[in-house]
């Protein structure tokens, strides 16, 4: 028997009432009641509070009693009805038949959606003696019809309520977004001593799940155990779903293992939870257990979750096995499974697989169309994606967003912005994803004025405070050379509110524009404040900055931090460590880090091959390439560019092997040769064969050669600058319409080298008018954990006087042993003595002199330079190694130059 509690009328309960009469503004009422009370705080009380005291409310107000009486005339009205229908024998005889008739009519009214019939039955019920079962049926009928206020009025004027009465409203409030009221009502029921049913516990757990209220969920779990309701499969499943939704997977797994009975919903909940937290291996393991241990067949939800796991970890074979299982069980035709299969093959298969699945789906929903658009964009088929989008019978914002993000993914910034404008004109709902993609499009274009317009648009629509959009704004500012604006945004927020994405964007921005000291300073200050979460991404970025600076001490500290944090299991972090050590003059530690990798991806091999290439160690680089092929690692375009360049630095002439590799790129590796590959091949041919052969290779290119290819040929003409090939090459370069700063500078330098100063100045003026900038050459050394930077004729250093005096002494000593300044490297229209003055105080000479003055004998001298070392400085440093009897190591953009006893490790090929 259900527990029934008597409640005094008029409605003045012995416990604090959680509700005044509720206001449902969507229902037309003659006397609208008050609005909802403020939502109570759930997380404020400590966990030790009991369920009874957790949600106590203030006593009933006078307005509450007045409104209750107004809408239902309180219990007095009911007593009048009862007195009018006197309890004669005839009424008692017909009560049972009328009772069942009322129940039947209430069911019929709910089934047919007849409001008036339900209210007519209500009027009849009022003439009977109060019956809790009839009132419960009336409440249920009203709730099914959506007449929540009518149901609430019946509930609050019942003199007797049982668990069914309370469960109806706890369930209704939990489902309709009024979870706080569901919880309040549950506590009222418990204070009256009514034991909750399984249905009531399920509704309460649903409310906790919607609110993500884990602390209350723990208390409900305790109550479930106390009542012995854990064996109820529905209660256990909802408790499991709560823990999964709140991210408590360890507790969810423990509960799952303790469940005596599990159904398909139990397995689906735990598998979906594992997939949502990227625990793919565990999800596969549970799926296997489900197949073996239970007499259950995986349903469409199971397969959709497992396919998502396969796509997440690129488990191609496992995904195909799941596909086979779907065909075998007939679930392939299910729309949700078909959509999951399309998503899987888009990431781990070929476009033909995706296309076949798409055309085999008999009825396509919006998700199917959107998945096909996303897949087409993933495979670079932008035109096909746009065609599918145009054929959609009905377009939702998700489809628009799929097109917009796909255009950004294919780096089509201008098209993405045009499409964004189309969305705005057509009145499509702009979501966080929409704005994020539009801002990313601005980042791809990297125009300052456009970035300001987009920034203003985001702020105007009140979207600047959104975390995702703010992170995209940070990235846009740092890519559009608005570092000061980005820093202002960062400084306006307290340290504890800055997300790791914003830290990463800011540090990357500084690194991108070679403001490397600022990048390290920001990284250091974030750590000092203790609010920056140094995750795998920030660690990798910081390692890259340390490597670019050649700051090995900082790099080692970050390496130790990664070891302590357990990040060495992340391939990307270890790749960053390999790259850092290889740039910091320490190839030995780079090789050790590479060898510790259990799984090496393409980037891992690229990092270590490039390290040997920077040291002109061609044979070692080719040995790694052979090992990479033996391990069946698929190379990318960058790998082949490095390998082709390695043939230039081998001890033996292996140009035929280089040609064979170049020819087989498309057939064997599926990689089309680009300008970078042709530039590398031209350099090899210039070194081992002849300039004419290299020029012939350029003439046979299937596309128009860009300035990088011609520069490689011009570089090969360094030994014979007056040759016919060199003259033709310079004409070719000058005939190219400059589109970037590199081409402008190259053309200007060619004019200057040939004495055509007016042409050179004209090119530079045009370059400035189009907004291109030439960053001045810089050299630096790391001394006592501080970076000392130098520019040509720089006098900003605090020891300038000693440095300039030291340079003059070095030049005089080097001239005694044969050094002759080569003023052809001074590309300025000045007198000869001025050219020498320019030449003597190049940044590399100043940095090396400072290093010699401040380091004791026997300690290595390491200098870094932001551009390629000029020929005169290269020659000068050879003589410095003789005069000082010190070994010097300088790293420029072409690689490492280790000077010892008048010789350089590059053998004058750089």
mmCIF file of N, CA and C in Angstrom, residues 372-411:
data_model
loop_
_atom_site.group_PDB
_atom_site.id
_atom_site.type_symbol
_atom_site.label_atom_id
_atom_site.label_comp_id
_atom_site.label_asym_id
_atom_site.label_seq_id
_atom_site.Cartn_x
_atom_site.Cartn_y
_atom_site.Cartn_z
ATOM 1 N N UNK A 372 27.988 14.804 -45.266
ATOM 2 C CA UNK A 372 28.569 14.695 -46.609
ATOM 3 C C UNK A 372 29.304 15.972 -47.000
ATOM 4 N N UNK A 373 28.764 17.109 -46.613
ATOM 5 C CA UNK A 373 29.455 18.384 -46.873
ATOM 6 C C UNK A 373 30.793 18.409 -46.139
ATOM 7 N N UNK A 374 30.768 17.995 -44.858
ATOM 8 C CA UNK A 374 32.001 17.976 -44.057
ATOM 9 C C UNK A 374 33.032 17.030 -44.665
ATOM 10 N N UNK A 375 32.572 15.837 -45.093
ATOM 11 C CA UNK A 375 33.486 14.865 -45.689
ATOM 12 C C UNK A 375 34.099 15.404 -46.977
ATOM 13 N N UNK A 376 33.300 16.036 -47.804
ATOM 14 C CA UNK A 376 33.818 16.598 -49.058
ATOM 15 C C UNK A 376 34.872 17.658 -48.774
ATOM 16 N N UNK A 377 34.622 18.484 -47.778
ATOM 17 C CA UNK A 377 35.600 19.508 -47.399
ATOM 18 C C UNK A 377 36.875 18.873 -46.864
ATOM 19 N N UNK A 378 36.728 17.781 -46.083
ATOM 20 C CA UNK A 378 37.894 17.088 -45.535
ATOM 21 C C UNK A 378 38.815 16.587 -46.647
ATOM 22 N N UNK A 379 38.219 16.126 -47.763
ATOM 23 C CA UNK A 379 39.002 15.610 -48.878
ATOM 24 C C UNK A 379 39.361 16.693 -49.893
ATOM 25 N N UNK A 380 39.113 17.954 -49.547
ATOM 26 C CA UNK A 380 39.499 19.058 -50.419
ATOM 27 C C UNK A 380 38.590 19.272 -51.610
ATOM 28 N N UNK A 381 37.420 18.616 -51.648
ATOM 29 C CA UNK A 381 36.494 18.751 -52.775
ATOM 30 C C UNK A 381 35.488 19.861 -52.465
ATOM 31 N N UNK A 382 35.982 21.089 -52.547
ATOM 32 C CA UNK A 382 35.182 22.246 -52.150
ATOM 33 C C UNK A 382 33.999 22.433 -53.081
ATOM 34 N N UNK A 383 34.225 22.303 -54.391
ATOM 35 C CA UNK A 383 33.132 22.506 -55.358
ATOM 36 C C UNK A 383 32.005 21.498 -55.147
ATOM 37 N N UNK A 384 32.361 20.234 -54.890
ATOM 38 C CA UNK A 384 31.350 19.213 -54.644
ATOM 39 C C UNK A 384 30.570 19.527 -53.370
ATOM 40 N N UNK A 385 31.277 19.978 -52.330
ATOM 41 C CA UNK A 385 30.606 20.335 -51.073
ATOM 42 C C UNK A 385 29.596 21.458 -51.301
ATOM 43 N N UNK A 386 29.967 22.457 -52.103
ATOM 44 C CA UNK A 386 29.049 23.562 -52.390
ATOM 45 C C UNK A 386 27.856 23.078 -53.215
ATOM 46 N N UNK A 387 28.104 22.131 -54.126
ATOM 47 C CA UNK A 387 27.016 21.575 -54.934
ATOM 48 C C UNK A 387 26.018 20.824 -54.050
ATOM 49 N N UNK A 388 26.521 20.030 -53.112
ATOM 50 C CA UNK A 388 25.644 19.298 -52.184
ATOM 51 C C UNK A 388 24.842 20.279 -51.336
ATOM 52 N N UNK A 389 25.513 21.336 -50.879
ATOM 53 C CA UNK A 389 24.837 22.347 -50.067
ATOM 54 C C UNK A 389 23.690 22.999 -50.848
ATOM 55 N N UNK A 390 23.940 23.317 -52.113
ATOM 56 C CA UNK A 390 22.906 23.961 -52.932
ATOM 57 C C UNK A 390 21.727 23.023 -53.211
ATOM 58 N N UNK A 391 21.980 21.686 -53.185
ATOM 59 C CA UNK A 391 20.913 20.723 -53.461
ATOM 60 C C UNK A 391 20.077 20.385 -52.224
ATOM 61 N N UNK A 392 20.495 20.850 -51.064
ATOM 62 C CA UNK A 392 19.767 20.515 -49.840
ATOM 63 C C UNK A 392 18.332 21.032 -49.902
ATOM 64 N N UNK A 393 17.354 20.175 -49.590
ATOM 65 C CA UNK A 393 15.957 20.639 -49.641
ATOM 66 C C UNK A 393 15.651 21.682 -48.581
ATOM 67 N N UNK A 394 16.307 21.553 -47.433
ATOM 68 C CA UNK A 394 16.083 22.500 -46.337
ATOM 69 C C UNK A 394 17.400 22.690 -45.600
ATOM 70 N N UNK A 395 17.806 23.940 -45.450
ATOM 71 C CA UNK A 395 19.122 24.209 -44.866
ATOM 72 C C UNK A 395 18.974 24.761 -43.458
ATOM 73 N N UNK A 396 19.778 24.212 -42.557
ATOM 74 C CA UNK A 396 19.829 24.673 -41.181
ATOM 75 C C UNK A 396 21.197 25.312 -40.929
ATOM 76 N N UNK A 397 21.318 25.947 -39.786
ATOM 77 C CA UNK A 397 22.576 26.643 -39.483
ATOM 78 C C UNK A 397 23.755 25.682 -39.435
ATOM 79 N N UNK A 398 23.497 24.407 -39.052
ATOM 80 C CA UNK A 398 24.599 23.432 -38.990
ATOM 81 C C UNK A 398 25.217 23.212 -40.364
ATOM 82 N N UNK A 399 24.393 23.183 -41.420
ATOM 83 C CA UNK A 399 24.920 22.994 -42.773
ATOM 84 C C UNK A 399 25.731 24.214 -43.208
ATOM 85 N N UNK A 400 25.223 25.418 -42.914
ATOM 86 C CA UNK A 400 25.976 26.639 -43.228
ATOM 87 C C UNK A 400 27.328 26.627 -42.521
ATOM 88 N N UNK A 401 27.320 26.243 -41.238
ATOM 89 C CA UNK A 401 28.568 26.220 -40.463
ATOM 90 C C UNK A 401 29.548 25.191 -41.007
ATOM 91 N N UNK A 402 29.020 24.057 -41.495
ATOM 92 C CA UNK A 402 29.889 23.029 -42.076
ATOM 93 C C UNK A 402 30.614 23.564 -43.313
ATOM 94 N N UNK A 403 29.897 24.314 -44.150
ATOM 95 C CA UNK A 403 30.517 24.917 -45.337
ATOM 96 C C UNK A 403 31.549 25.959 -44.921
ATOM 97 N N UNK A 404 31.182 26.810 -43.977
ATOM 98 C CA UNK A 404 32.073 27.896 -43.559
ATOM 99 C C UNK A 404 33.362 27.358 -42.951
ATOM 100 N N UNK A 405 33.235 26.394 -42.032
ATOM 101 C CA UNK A 405 34.445 25.827 -41.411
ATOM 102 C C UNK A 405 35.261 25.026 -42.421
ATOM 103 N N UNK A 406 34.580 24.381 -43.397
ATOM 104 C CA UNK A 406 35.294 23.632 -44.431
ATOM 105 C C UNK A 406 36.119 24.544 -45.321
ATOM 106 N N UNK A 407 35.581 25.706 -45.666
ATOM 107 C CA UNK A 407 36.343 26.672 -46.464
ATOM 108 C C UNK A 407 37.578 27.150 -45.705
ATOM 109 N N UNK A 408 37.419 27.356 -44.407
ATOM 110 C CA UNK A 408 38.579 27.749 -43.583
ATOM 111 C C UNK A 408 39.601 26.616 -43.514
ATOM 112 N N UNK A 409 39.097 25.367 -43.393
ATOM 113 C CA UNK A 409 40.001 24.225 -43.322
ATOM 114 C C UNK A 409 40.827 24.091 -44.602
ATOM 115 N N UNK A 410 40.233 24.475 -45.721
ATOM 116 C CA UNK A 410 40.946 24.439 -46.997
ATOM 117 C C UNK A 410 41.680 25.749 -47.286
ATOM 118 N N UNK A 411 41.773 26.607 -46.255
ATOM 119 C CA UNK A 411 42.540 27.845 -46.305
ATOM 120 C C UNK A 411 42.032 28.793 -47.389
#
